[in-house]
XYZ file of C-alpha atoms in Angstrom:
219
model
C 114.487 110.919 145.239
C 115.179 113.761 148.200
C 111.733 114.625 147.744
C 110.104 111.430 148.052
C 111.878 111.458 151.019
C 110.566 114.615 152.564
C 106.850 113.504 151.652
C 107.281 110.211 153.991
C 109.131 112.231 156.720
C 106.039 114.642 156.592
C 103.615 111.642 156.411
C 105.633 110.573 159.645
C 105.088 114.159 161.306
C 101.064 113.774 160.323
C 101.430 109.763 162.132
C 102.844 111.281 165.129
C 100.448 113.932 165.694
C 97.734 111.062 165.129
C 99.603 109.459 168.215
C 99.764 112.159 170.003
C 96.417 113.051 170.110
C 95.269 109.856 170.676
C 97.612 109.806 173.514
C 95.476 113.253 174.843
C 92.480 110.955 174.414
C 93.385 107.924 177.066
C 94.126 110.246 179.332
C 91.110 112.174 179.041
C 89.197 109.134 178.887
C 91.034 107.254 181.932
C 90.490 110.610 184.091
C 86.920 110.704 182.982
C 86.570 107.359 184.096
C 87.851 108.088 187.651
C 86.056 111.363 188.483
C 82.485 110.307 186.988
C 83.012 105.974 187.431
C 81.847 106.175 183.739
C 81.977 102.378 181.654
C 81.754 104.504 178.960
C 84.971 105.959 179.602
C 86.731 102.790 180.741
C 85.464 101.310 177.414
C 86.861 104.011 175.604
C 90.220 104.073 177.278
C 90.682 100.912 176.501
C 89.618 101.274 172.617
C 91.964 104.126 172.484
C 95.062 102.379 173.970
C 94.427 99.579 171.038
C 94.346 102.261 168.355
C 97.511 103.579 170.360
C 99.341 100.014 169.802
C 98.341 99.778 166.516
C 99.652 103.224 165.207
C 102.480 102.196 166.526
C 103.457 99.616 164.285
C 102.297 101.442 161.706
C 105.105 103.848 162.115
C 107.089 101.917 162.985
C 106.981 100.680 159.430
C 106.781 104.046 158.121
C 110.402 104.324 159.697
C 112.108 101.128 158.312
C 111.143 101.437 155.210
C 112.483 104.885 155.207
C 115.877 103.573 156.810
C 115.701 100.776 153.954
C 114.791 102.582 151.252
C 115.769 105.795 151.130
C 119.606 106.836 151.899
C 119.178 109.277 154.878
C 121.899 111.973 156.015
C 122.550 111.626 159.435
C 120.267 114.578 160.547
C 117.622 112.189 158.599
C 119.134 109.348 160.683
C 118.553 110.926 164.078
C 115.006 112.365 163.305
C 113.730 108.894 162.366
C 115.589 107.488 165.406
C 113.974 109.672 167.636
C 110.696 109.035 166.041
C 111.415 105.214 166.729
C 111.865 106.148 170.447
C 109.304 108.432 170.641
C 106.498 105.844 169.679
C 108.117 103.438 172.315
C 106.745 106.431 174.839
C 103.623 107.152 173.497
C 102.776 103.536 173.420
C 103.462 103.415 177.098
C 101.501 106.862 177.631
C 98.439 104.291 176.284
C 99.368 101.595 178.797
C 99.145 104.323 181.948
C 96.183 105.091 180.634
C 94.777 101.629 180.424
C 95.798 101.015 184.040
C 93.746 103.730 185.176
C 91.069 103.205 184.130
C 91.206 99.448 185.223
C 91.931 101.233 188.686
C 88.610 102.434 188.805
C 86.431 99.697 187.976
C 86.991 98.375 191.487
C 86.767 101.932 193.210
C 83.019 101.892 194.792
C 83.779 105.180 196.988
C 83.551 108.744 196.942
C 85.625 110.413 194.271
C 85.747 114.009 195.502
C 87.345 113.184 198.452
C 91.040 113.482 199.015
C 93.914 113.829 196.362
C 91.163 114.146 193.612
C 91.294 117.668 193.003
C 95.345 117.124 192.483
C 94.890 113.771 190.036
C 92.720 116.649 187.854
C 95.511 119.113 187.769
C 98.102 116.464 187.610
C 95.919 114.828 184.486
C 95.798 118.395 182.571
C 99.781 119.537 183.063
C 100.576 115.805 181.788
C 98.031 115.854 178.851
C 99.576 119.584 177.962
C 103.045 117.896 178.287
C 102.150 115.061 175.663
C 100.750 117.794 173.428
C 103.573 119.767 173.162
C 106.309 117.297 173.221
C 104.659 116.018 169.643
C 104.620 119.735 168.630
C 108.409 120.398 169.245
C 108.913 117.503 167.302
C 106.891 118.629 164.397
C 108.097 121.989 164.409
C 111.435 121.171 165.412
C 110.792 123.706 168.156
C 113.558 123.116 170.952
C 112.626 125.991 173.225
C 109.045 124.003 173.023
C 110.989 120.734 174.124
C 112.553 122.520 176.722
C 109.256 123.737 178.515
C 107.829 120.422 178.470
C 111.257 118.902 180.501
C 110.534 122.190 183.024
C 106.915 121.694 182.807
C 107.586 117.611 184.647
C 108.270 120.082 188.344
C 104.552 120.712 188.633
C 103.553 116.837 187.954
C 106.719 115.978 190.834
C 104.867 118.623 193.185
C 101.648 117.703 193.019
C 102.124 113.774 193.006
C 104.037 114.923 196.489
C 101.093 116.830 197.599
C 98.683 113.844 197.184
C 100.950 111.620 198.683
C 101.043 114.245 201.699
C 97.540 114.594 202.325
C 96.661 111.031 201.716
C 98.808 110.202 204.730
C 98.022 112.963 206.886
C 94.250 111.449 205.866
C 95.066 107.814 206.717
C 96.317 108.564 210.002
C 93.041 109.685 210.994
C 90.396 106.895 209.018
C 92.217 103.791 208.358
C 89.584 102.434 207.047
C 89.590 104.590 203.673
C 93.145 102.627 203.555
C 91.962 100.546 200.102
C 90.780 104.292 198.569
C 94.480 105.752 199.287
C 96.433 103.129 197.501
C 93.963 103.339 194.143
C 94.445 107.095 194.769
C 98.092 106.989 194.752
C 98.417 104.650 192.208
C 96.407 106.911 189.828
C 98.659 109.603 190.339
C 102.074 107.889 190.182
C 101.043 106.638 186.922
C 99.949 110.175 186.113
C 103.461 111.226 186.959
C 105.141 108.030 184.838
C 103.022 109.673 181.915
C 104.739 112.919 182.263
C 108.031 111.476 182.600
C 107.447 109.855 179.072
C 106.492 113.243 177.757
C 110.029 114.338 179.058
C 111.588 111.669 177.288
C 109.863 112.430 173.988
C 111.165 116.148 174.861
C 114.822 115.148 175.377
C 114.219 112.690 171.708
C 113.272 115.859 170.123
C 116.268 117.569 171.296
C 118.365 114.767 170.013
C 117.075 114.871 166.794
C 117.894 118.636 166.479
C 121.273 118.770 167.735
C 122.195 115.237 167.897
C 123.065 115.401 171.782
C 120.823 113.835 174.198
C 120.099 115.782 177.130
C 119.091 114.344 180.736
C 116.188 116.782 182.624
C 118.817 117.351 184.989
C 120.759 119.148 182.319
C 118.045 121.096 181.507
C 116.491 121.890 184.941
């Protein structure tokens, strides 16, 4: 019976890590979308935050049935828990996504200009944050957990730095006003993506030592 039970908790690692990376993908779509006003890469975004929903319920599935038909120990209990939140995260990681890219079908102006350079770098900490939030799960890796909660300072800095320059910016052309907010909304939902790849990290930590840490804790 126990090792039933360890093939559908490692069927549940291989469903996360299918999350996960589809997680990488919105992001990499909805970013693609913004720098290069690519259809192709709203379109995509959009397909990938479906497939997002979708594995979703599929694990969550995978997880009642293993509450229901199994008899888990509690470390069993808090791993499929966490998994349960974790999803909840990932699902929203898709949403963020989604919204950026619907930013930018409406953005008709120059995408090099101000705050860009920082959505990029904000886009490739938050991607690497989602990445290895899923691995420290898998692996069960809490110094990996750890890094990503530390990691969530550059994201914080550099959503301050384009709020910065976009108002040092507007001060001098109001009339790129309209470009600032889609700007700024870009990155704060950049920044809400790596806060859900801190809460994935503290989940993981849970599931190891059964106490839930805040970022605060850790930082």
């Amino acid at each position: 019976m126990r090792i039933r039970f360890d093939e559908q908790l490692e069927q549940l690692n291989v469903m996360l890590i299918d999350m996960g990376a589809l997680c990488e993908e919105a992001i990499t779509y909805a970013v693609k979308a913004f720098e290069e006003d690519s259809d192709e890469m709203r379109r995509m975004t959009y397909e990938t935050d479906r497939d997002i929903d979708e594995r979703e319920s599929e694990i969550e599935n995978v997880c009642l049935k293993l509450l229901l038909q199994q008899q888990p120990v509690a470390k069993d209990l808090r791993l499929i828990s966490s998994a349960l939140k974790m999803i909840s995260d990932m699902e929203r990681i898709g949403d963020q996504a989604y919204d950026i890219a619907e930013i930018t079908e409406t953005m008709s102006y120059d995408r090099r200009g101000t705050g860009a350079e920082h959505i990029s770098s904000m886009a490739v900490t938050a991607i690497e944050m989602v990445t290895e939030s899923i691995d420290s799960f898998v692996k069960k890796d809490m110094t990996l957990a750890n890094d990503v909660i530390i990691k969530d300072d550059i994201v914080d800095d550099l959503f301050i730095k384009v709020k910065n320059d976009l108002i040092n910016e507007v001060a001098e052309d109001k009339s790129l006003g309209e470009y600032f907010i889609d700007i700024l909304m870009i990155a704060k939902y950049l920044e809400r993506i790596s806060d859900h790849a801190v809460n994935i990290a503290e989940w993981v930590i849970f599931s190891i030592t059964g106490k839930h840490v805040t970022q605060e804790e850790i930082g």
